[in-house]
XYZ file of C-alpha atoms in Angstrom:
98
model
C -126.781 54.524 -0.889
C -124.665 51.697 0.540
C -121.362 51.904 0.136
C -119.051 48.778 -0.822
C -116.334 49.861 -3.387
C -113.811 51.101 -0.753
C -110.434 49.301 -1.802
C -106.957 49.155 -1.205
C -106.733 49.574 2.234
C -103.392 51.617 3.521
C -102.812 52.108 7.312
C -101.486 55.640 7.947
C -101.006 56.857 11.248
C -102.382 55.665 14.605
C -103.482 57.250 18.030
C -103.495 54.683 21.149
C -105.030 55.494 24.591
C -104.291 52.347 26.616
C -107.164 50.442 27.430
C -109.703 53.056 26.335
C -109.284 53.214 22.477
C -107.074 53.687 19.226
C -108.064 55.975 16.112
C -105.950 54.946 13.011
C -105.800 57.071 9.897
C -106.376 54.156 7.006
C -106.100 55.652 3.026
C -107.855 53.667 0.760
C -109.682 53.571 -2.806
C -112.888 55.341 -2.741
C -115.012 54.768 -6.191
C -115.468 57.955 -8.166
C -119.544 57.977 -7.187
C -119.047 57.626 -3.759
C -116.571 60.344 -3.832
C -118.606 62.836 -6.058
C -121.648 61.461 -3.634
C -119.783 63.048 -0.485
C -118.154 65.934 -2.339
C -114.718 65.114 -1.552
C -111.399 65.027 -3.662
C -109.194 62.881 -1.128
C -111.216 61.070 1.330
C -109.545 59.077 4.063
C -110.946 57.108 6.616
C -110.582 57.851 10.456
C -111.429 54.882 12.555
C -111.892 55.117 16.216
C -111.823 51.528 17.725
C -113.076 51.136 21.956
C -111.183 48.827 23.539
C -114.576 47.451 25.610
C -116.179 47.210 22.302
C -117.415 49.419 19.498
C -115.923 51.339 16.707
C -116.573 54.060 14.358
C -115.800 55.092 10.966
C -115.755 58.538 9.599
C -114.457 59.850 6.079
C -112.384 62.838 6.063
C -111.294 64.746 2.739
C -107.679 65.740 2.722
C -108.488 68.230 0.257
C -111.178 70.402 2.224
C -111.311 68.898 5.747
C -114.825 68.044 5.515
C -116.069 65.754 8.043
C -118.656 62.853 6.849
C -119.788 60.624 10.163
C -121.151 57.398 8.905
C -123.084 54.723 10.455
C -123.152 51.139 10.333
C -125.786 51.222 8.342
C -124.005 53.029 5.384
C -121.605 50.201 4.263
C -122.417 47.137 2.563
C -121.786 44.711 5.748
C -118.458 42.640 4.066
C -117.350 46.286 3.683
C -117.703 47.277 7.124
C -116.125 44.251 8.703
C -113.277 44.547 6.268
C -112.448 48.300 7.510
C -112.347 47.358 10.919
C -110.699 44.392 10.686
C -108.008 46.137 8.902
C -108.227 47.988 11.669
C -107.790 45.741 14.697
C -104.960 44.309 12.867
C -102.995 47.685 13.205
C -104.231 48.558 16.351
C -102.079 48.687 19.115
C -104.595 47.206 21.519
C -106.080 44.693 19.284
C -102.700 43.022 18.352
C -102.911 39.998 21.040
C -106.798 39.386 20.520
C -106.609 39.070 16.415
């Protein structure tokens, strides 16, 4: 399953570690099948952006504190770039370059 209905993007909270990385905590929309699909009630999404290059996404349920790690590969591709493009723009490190 690819995943593409993830809306409403909300930053939360953010972590910075100068010039190695930032995670941000980013609420957002999930559709009801992805959410029964990963078995979570209030999935968030916990994005760890390296400075050098590289990021990753994983979805974290408020509710239970289950852990999903994604991949790439599990987001339709607009999807992906949205999320971390939300991202950079909220990052401390990535304010300058965007």
């Amino acid at each position: 399953m690819v995943w593409k209905e993830i809306d409403n993007l909300q930053f939360l909270s953010q972590l910075s570690l100068k010039q190695v990385e930032d995670r941000l905590l980013i609420t957002a929309d999930f559709a009801p099948e992805l959410k029964k699909t990963l078995g979570m009630k209030e999935p968030f999404l916990y994005v760890t952006l390296y400075v050098r290059g590289g990021a990753r996404i994983k979805i974290i349920d408020e509710d239970s504190a289950a852990l999903f790690n994604t991949t790439k590969k599990d987001f339709d591709e607009d999807t992906y770039e949205r999320i971390i493009d939300f991202a950079k723009s909220h990052a401390r490190q990535f304010k300058k370059r965007t």
